[in-house]
Amino acid sequence: MADVQVEQNRAFGGVIDIFEATGIEYVIWGGVAAIAYGEPRFTRDMDVVVRLRYSEADTLARLLEETGYSVSVEAIRDAVDRYFYFNAIHLETGIKVDFYVAPRDPIYAWAFKHRRMKNFDEFRQAAYMPPESVILTKLQAYQESSSTRHLDDVESILRVSGSELDLAYVHREAARIGVFGTWRELLERSGLGRRRMGSGGEA
Protein backbone atom coordinates (compact mmCIF):
# COMPACT_ATOMS: atom_id res chain seq x y z
CA MET A 1 0.00 0.00 0.00
CA ALA A 2 2.90 2.34 0.76
CA ASP A 3 4.26 1.77 -2.75
CA VAL A 4 0.85 2.63 -4.22
CA GLN A 5 0.80 5.87 -2.21
CA VAL A 6 4.25 6.81 -3.50
CA GLU A 7 3.15 6.16 -7.09
CA GLN A 8 -0.02 8.19 -6.62
CA ASN A 9 1.91 11.09 -5.15
CA ARG A 10 4.18 11.09 -8.20
CA ALA A 11 1.30 10.85 -10.65
CA PHE A 12 -0.97 13.36 -8.95
CA GLY A 13 1.77 15.69 -7.76
CA GLY A 14 2.94 16.45 -11.28
CA VAL A 15 -0.55 17.65 -12.21
CA ILE A 16 -0.80 19.84 -9.12
CA ASP A 17 2.61 21.37 -9.87
CA ILE A 18 1.51 22.25 -13.41
CA PHE A 19 -1.65 23.96 -12.18
CA GLU A 20 0.19 25.91 -9.52
CA ALA A 21 2.85 27.01 -12.03
CA THR A 22 0.37 28.11 -14.72
CA GLY A 23 -2.32 29.59 -12.49
CA ILE A 24 -5.01 27.40 -14.05
CA GLU A 25 -7.79 27.19 -11.47
CA TYR A 26 -8.60 23.70 -10.24
CA VAL A 27 -10.10 21.76 -7.36
CA ILE A 28 -9.49 18.12 -6.49
CA TRP A 29 -12.76 16.23 -6.61
CA GLY A 30 -14.11 12.69 -6.37
CA GLY A 31 -12.61 9.96 -4.22
CA VAL A 32 -9.42 11.82 -3.33
CA ALA A 33 -11.47 14.76 -2.02
CA ALA A 34 -13.84 12.42 -0.17
CA ILE A 35 -10.87 10.84 1.61
CA ALA A 36 -9.54 14.30 2.56
CA TYR A 37 -12.73 15.01 4.54
CA GLY A 38 -13.73 11.47 5.45
CA GLU A 39 -12.27 8.08 6.26
CA PRO A 40 -9.39 6.43 4.38
CA ARG A 41 -10.25 4.17 1.45
CA PHE A 42 -8.46 3.03 -1.66
CA THR A 43 -8.78 5.01 -4.87
CA ARG A 44 -6.56 4.45 -7.86
CA ASP A 45 -7.20 7.57 -9.93
CA MET A 46 -7.76 11.27 -9.28
CA ASP A 47 -10.54 13.56 -10.50
CA VAL A 48 -9.95 17.28 -10.93
CA VAL A 49 -12.38 20.04 -11.90
CA VAL A 50 -10.70 22.81 -13.90
CA ARG A 51 -11.57 26.25 -15.17
CA LEU A 52 -9.88 26.04 -18.52
CA ARG A 53 -9.92 28.28 -21.60
CA TYR A 54 -9.57 27.01 -25.16
CA SER A 55 -6.41 29.11 -25.54
CA GLU A 56 -4.77 27.18 -22.67
CA ALA A 57 -5.24 23.73 -24.23
CA ASP A 58 -1.94 23.63 -26.14
CA THR A 59 0.11 24.80 -23.15
CA LEU A 60 -1.53 22.33 -20.78
CA ALA A 61 -1.03 19.44 -23.20
CA ARG A 62 2.63 20.36 -23.72
CA LEU A 63 3.35 20.64 -19.99
CA LEU A 64 1.62 17.35 -19.24
CA GLU A 65 3.61 15.59 -21.95
CA GLU A 66 6.87 17.14 -20.75
CA THR A 67 6.07 15.93 -17.22
CA GLY A 68 5.51 12.35 -18.34
CA TYR A 69 1.82 12.07 -19.17
CA SER A 70 0.05 10.82 -22.27
CA VAL A 71 -2.69 13.27 -23.26
CA SER A 72 -4.54 14.42 -26.39
CA VAL A 73 -4.72 18.13 -27.09
CA GLU A 74 -7.77 17.46 -29.27
CA ALA A 75 -9.52 15.86 -26.30
CA ILE A 76 -8.70 18.91 -24.17
CA ARG A 77 -10.15 21.28 -26.77
CA ASP A 78 -13.27 19.15 -27.12
CA ALA A 79 -13.74 19.09 -23.34
CA VAL A 80 -13.49 22.89 -23.16
CA ASP A 81 -15.98 23.29 -26.00
CA ARG A 82 -18.52 20.91 -24.45
CA TYR A 83 -17.86 21.34 -20.71
CA PHE A 84 -16.84 17.69 -20.82
CA TYR A 85 -13.82 15.79 -19.53
CA PHE A 86 -10.48 14.46 -20.74
CA ASN A 87 -7.84 12.32 -19.11
CA ALA A 88 -4.09 12.02 -18.86
CA ILE A 89 -2.15 8.83 -18.13
CA HIS A 90 1.02 9.01 -16.06
CA LEU A 91 3.30 6.82 -18.16
CA GLU A 92 5.61 5.70 -15.37
CA THR A 93 2.83 4.40 -13.11
CA GLY A 94 -0.15 3.95 -15.43
CA ILE A 95 -2.26 6.06 -13.08
CA LYS A 96 -5.03 8.10 -14.69
CA VAL A 97 -6.11 11.64 -13.89
CA ASP A 98 -9.55 12.75 -15.13
CA PHE A 99 -10.02 16.47 -15.78
CA TYR A 100 -13.58 17.81 -15.80
CA VAL A 101 -14.13 21.26 -17.27
CA ALA A 102 -16.28 23.14 -14.75
CA PRO A 103 -19.85 23.56 -16.03
CA ARG A 104 -21.82 26.76 -15.59
CA ASP A 105 -23.60 25.59 -12.46
CA PRO A 106 -23.91 27.31 -9.06
CA ILE A 107 -22.51 24.26 -7.25
CA TYR A 108 -19.20 24.57 -9.09
CA ALA A 109 -19.08 28.36 -8.77
CA TRP A 110 -19.51 27.94 -4.99
CA ALA A 111 -16.92 25.16 -4.94
CA PHE A 112 -14.26 27.35 -6.51
CA LYS A 113 -15.10 30.32 -4.30
CA HIS A 114 -14.82 28.18 -1.16
CA ARG A 115 -12.05 25.80 -2.20
CA ARG A 116 -9.65 24.75 0.53
CA MET A 117 -5.90 24.50 0.47
CA LYS A 118 -4.86 21.30 2.22
CA ASN A 119 -1.67 19.32 2.56
CA PHE A 120 -1.49 16.89 -0.34
CA ASP A 121 1.81 15.25 0.55
CA GLU A 122 4.96 16.19 2.45
CA PHE A 123 6.08 18.49 -0.38
CA ARG A 124 3.01 20.41 -1.52
CA GLN A 125 -0.43 21.76 -0.81
CA ALA A 126 -3.33 21.48 -3.22
CA ALA A 127 -6.75 23.06 -3.76
CA TYR A 128 -9.65 20.79 -2.78
CA MET A 129 -13.34 21.11 -3.47
CA PRO A 130 -15.00 22.00 -0.13
CA PRO A 131 -16.78 19.12 1.62
CA GLU A 132 -20.25 20.55 1.01
CA SER A 133 -19.61 20.48 -2.75
CA VAL A 134 -18.14 16.98 -2.58
CA ILE A 135 -21.35 15.83 -0.89
CA LEU A 136 -23.59 17.48 -3.47
CA THR A 137 -21.67 16.12 -6.45
CA LYS A 138 -21.58 12.66 -4.86
CA LEU A 139 -25.37 12.79 -4.44
CA GLN A 140 -25.69 13.79 -8.09
CA ALA A 141 -23.40 10.95 -9.13
CA TYR A 142 -25.46 8.47 -7.12
CA GLN A 143 -28.64 9.72 -8.77
CA GLU A 144 -27.08 9.15 -12.19
CA SER A 145 -25.30 5.83 -11.56
CA SER A 146 -26.94 4.22 -8.49
CA SER A 147 -23.44 3.31 -7.26
CA THR A 148 -23.57 3.09 -3.47
CA ARG A 149 -19.88 4.02 -3.27
CA HIS A 150 -21.00 7.65 -3.58
CA LEU A 151 -23.34 7.28 -0.60
CA ASP A 152 -20.57 5.59 1.39
CA ASP A 153 -18.37 8.61 0.72
CA VAL A 154 -21.09 11.04 1.84
CA GLU A 155 -21.62 9.09 5.07
CA SER A 156 -17.87 9.02 5.66
CA ILE A 157 -17.67 12.81 5.30
CA LEU A 158 -20.61 13.24 7.67
CA ARG A 159 -18.93 11.05 10.30
CA VAL A 160 -15.56 12.78 10.13
CA SER A 161 -16.32 16.38 9.13
CA GLY A 162 -20.04 16.74 9.85
CA SER A 163 -19.63 19.31 12.61
CA GLU A 164 -17.79 21.65 10.20
CA LEU A 165 -20.34 21.55 7.38
CA ASP A 166 -22.61 24.37 6.27
CA LEU A 167 -25.69 22.16 6.45
CA ALA A 168 -28.06 24.96 5.46
CA TYR A 169 -26.24 25.37 2.16
CA VAL A 170 -26.23 21.63 1.42
CA HIS A 171 -29.89 21.39 2.43
CA ARG A 172 -30.89 24.17 0.04
CA GLU A 173 -28.80 22.97 -2.90
CA ALA A 174 -29.85 19.34 -2.45
CA ALA A 175 -33.46 20.48 -2.80
CA ARG A 176 -32.62 22.56 -5.88
CA ILE A 177 -30.89 19.71 -7.75
CA GLY A 178 -33.43 17.05 -6.81
CA VAL A 179 -31.45 14.91 -4.35
CA PHE A 180 -33.06 16.13 -1.14
CA GLY A 181 -34.68 12.80 -0.24
CA THR A 182 -31.39 10.92 -0.34
CA TRP A 183 -29.61 13.72 1.49
CA ARG A 184 -32.22 13.84 4.27
CA GLU A 185 -32.00 10.08 4.76
CA LEU A 186 -28.20 10.16 5.09
CA LEU A 187 -28.32 13.19 7.35
CA GLU A 188 -30.85 11.59 9.70
CA ARG A 189 -28.88 8.35 9.78
CA SER A 190 -25.76 10.27 10.80
CA GLY A 191 -27.50 11.99 13.71
CA LEU A 192 -26.70 15.42 12.29
CA GLY A 193 -30.29 15.89 11.17
CA ARG A 194 -31.10 16.92 14.73
CA ARG A 195 -28.62 19.77 14.51
CA ARG A 196 -30.37 23.07 13.97
CA MET A 197 -29.56 24.56 10.57
CA GLY A 198 -28.78 28.25 10.54
CA SER A 199 -29.17 30.60 7.60
CA GLY A 200 -25.61 29.79 6.37
CA GLY A 201 -24.82 29.16 2.76
CA GLU A 202 -22.95 32.29 1.75
CA ALA A 203 -23.39 32.75 -1.97
Coordinates of C-alpha atoms in Angstrom, one line a residue:
M1 CA 0.0 0.0 0.0
A2 CA 2.9 2.3 0.8
D3 CA 4.3 1.8 -2.8
V4 CA 0.9 2.6 -4.2
Q5 CA 0.8 5.9 -2.2
V6 CA 4.2 6.8 -3.5
E7 CA 3.1 6.2 -7.1
Q8 CA 0.0 8.2 -6.6
N9 CA 1.9 11.1 -5.1
R10 CA 4.2 11.1 -8.2
A11 CA 1.3 10.8 -10.6
F12 CA -1.0 13.4 -9.0
G13 CA 1.8 15.7 -7.8
G14 CA 2.9 16.5 -11.3
V15 CA -0.5 17.7 -12.2
I16 CA -0.8 19.8 -9.1
D17 CA 2.6 21.4 -9.9
I18 CA 1.5 22.3 -13.4
F19 CA -1.7 24.0 -12.2
E20 CA 0.2 25.9 -9.5
A21 CA 2.8 27.0 -12.0
T22 CA 0.4 28.1 -14.7
G23 CA -2.3 29.6 -12.5
I24 CA -5.0 27.4 -14.0
E25 CA -7.8 27.2 -11.5
Y26 CA -8.6 23.7 -10.2
V27 CA -10.1 21.8 -7.4
I28 CA -9.5 18.1 -6.5
W29 CA -12.8 16.2 -6.6
G30 CA -14.1 12.7 -6.4
G31 CA -12.6 10.0 -4.2
V32 CA -9.4 11.8 -3.3
A33 CA -11.5 14.8 -2.0
A34 CA -13.8 12.4 -0.2
I35 CA -10.9 10.8 1.6
A36 CA -9.5 14.3 2.6
Y37 CA -12.7 15.0 4.5
G38 CA -13.7 11.5 5.5
E39 CA -12.3 8.1 6.3
P40 CA -9.4 6.4 4.4
R41 CA -10.2 4.2 1.4
F42 CA -8.5 3.0 -1.7
T43 CA -8.8 5.0 -4.9
R44 CA -6.6 4.4 -7.9
D45 CA -7.2 7.6 -9.9
M46 CA -7.8 11.3 -9.3
D47 CA -10.5 13.6 -10.5
V48 CA -9.9 17.3 -10.9
V49 CA -12.4 20.0 -11.9
V50 CA -10.7 22.8 -13.9
R51 CA -11.6 26.3 -15.2
L52 CA -9.9 26.0 -18.5
R53 CA -9.9 28.3 -21.6
Y54 CA -9.6 27.0 -25.2
S55 CA -6.4 29.1 -25.5
E56 CA -4.8 27.2 -22.7
A57 CA -5.2 23.7 -24.2
D58 CA -1.9 23.6 -26.1
T59 CA 0.1 24.8 -23.2
L60 CA -1.5 22.3 -20.8
A61 CA -1.0 19.4 -23.2
R62 CA 2.6 20.4 -23.7
L63 CA 3.3 20.6 -20.0
L64 CA 1.6 17.4 -19.2
E65 CA 3.6 15.6 -22.0
E66 CA 6.9 17.1 -20.7
T67 CA 6.1 15.9 -17.2
G68 CA 5.5 12.4 -18.3
Y69 CA 1.8 12.1 -19.2
S70 CA 0.1 10.8 -22.3
V71 CA -2.7 13.3 -23.3
S72 CA -4.5 14.4 -26.4
V73 CA -4.7 18.1 -27.1
E74 CA -7.8 17.5 -29.3
A75 CA -9.5 15.9 -26.3
I76 CA -8.7 18.9 -24.2
R77 CA -10.2 21.3 -26.8
D78 CA -13.3 19.1 -27.1
A79 CA -13.7 19.1 -23.3
V80 CA -13.5 22.9 -23.2
D81 CA -16.0 23.3 -26.0
R82 CA -18.5 20.9 -24.5
Y83 CA -17.9 21.3 -20.7
F84 CA -16.8 17.7 -20.8
Y85 CA -13.8 15.8 -19.5
F86 CA -10.5 14.5 -20.7
N87 CA -7.8 12.3 -19.1
A88 CA -4.1 12.0 -18.9
I89 CA -2.2 8.8 -18.1
H90 CA 1.0 9.0 -16.1
L91 CA 3.3 6.8 -18.2
E92 CA 5.6 5.7 -15.4
T93 CA 2.8 4.4 -13.1
G94 CA -0.2 3.9 -15.4
I95 CA -2.3 6.1 -13.1
K96 CA -5.0 8.1 -14.7
V97 CA -6.1 11.6 -13.9
D98 CA -9.5 12.7 -15.1
F99 CA -10.0 16.5 -15.8
Y100 CA -13.6 17.8 -15.8
V101 CA -14.1 21.3 -17.3
A102 CA -16.3 23.1 -14.7
P103 CA -19.8 23.6 -16.0
R104 CA -21.8 26.8 -15.6
D105 CA -23.6 25.6 -12.5
P106 CA -23.9 27.3 -9.1
I107 CA -22.5 24.3 -7.3
Y108 CA -19.2 24.6 -9.1
A109 CA -19.1 28.4 -8.8
W110 CA -19.5 27.9 -5.0
A111 CA -16.9 25.2 -4.9
F112 CA -14.3 27.4 -6.5
K113 CA -15.1 30.3 -4.3
H114 CA -14.8 28.2 -1.2
R115 CA -12.1 25.8 -2.2
R116 CA -9.7 24.7 0.5
M117 CA -5.9 24.5 0.5
K118 CA -4.9 21.3 2.2
N119 CA -1.7 19.3 2.6
F120 CA -1.5 16.9 -0.3
D121 CA 1.8 15.2 0.6
E122 CA 5.0 16.2 2.4
F123 CA 6.1 18.5 -0.4
R124 CA 3.0 20.4 -1.5
Q125 CA -0.4 21.8 -0.8
A126 CA -3.3 21.5 -3.2
A127 CA -6.8 23.1 -3.8
Y128 CA -9.6 20.8 -2.8
M129 CA -13.3 21.1 -3.5
P130 CA -15.0 22.0 -0.1
P131 CA -16.8 19.1 1.6
E132 CA -20.3 20.6 1.0
S133 CA -19.6 20.5 -2.7
V134 CA -18.1 17.0 -2.6
I135 CA -21.3 15.8 -0.9
L136 CA -23.6 17.5 -3.5
T137 CA -21.7 16.1 -6.5
K138 CA -21.6 12.7 -4.9
L139 CA -25.4 12.8 -4.4
Q140 CA -25.7 13.8 -8.1
A141 CA -23.4 10.9 -9.1
Y142 CA -25.5 8.5 -7.1
Q143 CA -28.6 9.7 -8.8
E144 CA -27.1 9.1 -12.2
S145 CA -25.3 5.8 -11.6
S146 CA -26.9 4.2 -8.5
S147 CA -23.4 3.3 -7.3
T148 CA -23.6 3.1 -3.5
R149 CA -19.9 4.0 -3.3
H150 CA -21.0 7.6 -3.6
L151 CA -23.3 7.3 -0.6
D152 CA -20.6 5.6 1.4
D153 CA -18.4 8.6 0.7
V154 CA -21.1 11.0 1.8
E155 CA -21.6 9.1 5.1
S156 CA -17.9 9.0 5.7
I157 CA -17.7 12.8 5.3
L158 CA -20.6 13.2 7.7
R159 CA -18.9 11.1 10.3
V160 CA -15.6 12.8 10.1
S161 CA -16.3 16.4 9.1
G162 CA -20.0 16.7 9.9
S163 CA -19.6 19.3 12.6
E164 CA -17.8 21.6 10.2
L165 CA -20.3 21.5 7.4
D166 CA -22.6 24.4 6.3
L167 CA -25.7 22.2 6.5
A168 CA -28.1 25.0 5.5
Y169 CA -26.2 25.4 2.2
V170 CA -26.2 21.6 1.4
H171 CA -29.9 21.4 2.4
R172 CA -30.9 24.2 0.0
E173 CA -28.8 23.0 -2.9
A174 CA -29.9 19.3 -2.5
A175 CA -33.5 20.5 -2.8
R176 CA -32.6 22.6 -5.9
I177 CA -30.9 19.7 -7.8
G178 CA -33.4 17.1 -6.8
V179 CA -31.5 14.9 -4.4
F180 CA -33.1 16.1 -1.1
G181 CA -34.7 12.8 -0.2
T182 CA -31.4 10.9 -0.3
W183 CA -29.6 13.7 1.5
R184 CA -32.2 13.8 4.3
E185 CA -32.0 10.1 4.8
L186 CA -28.2 10.2 5.1
L187 CA -28.3 13.2 7.4
E188 CA -30.8 11.6 9.7
R189 CA -28.9 8.4 9.8
S190 CA -25.8 10.3 10.8
G191 CA -27.5 12.0 13.7
L192 CA -26.7 15.4 12.3
G193 CA -30.3 15.9 11.2
R194 CA -31.1 16.9 14.7
R195 CA -28.6 19.8 14.5
R196 CA -30.4 23.1 14.0
M197 CA -29.6 24.6 10.6
G198 CA -28.8 28.3 10.5
S199 CA -29.2 30.6 7.6
G200 CA -25.6 29.8 6.4
G201 CA -24.8 29.2 2.8
E202 CA -22.9 32.3 1.8
A203 CA -23.4 32.8 -2.0

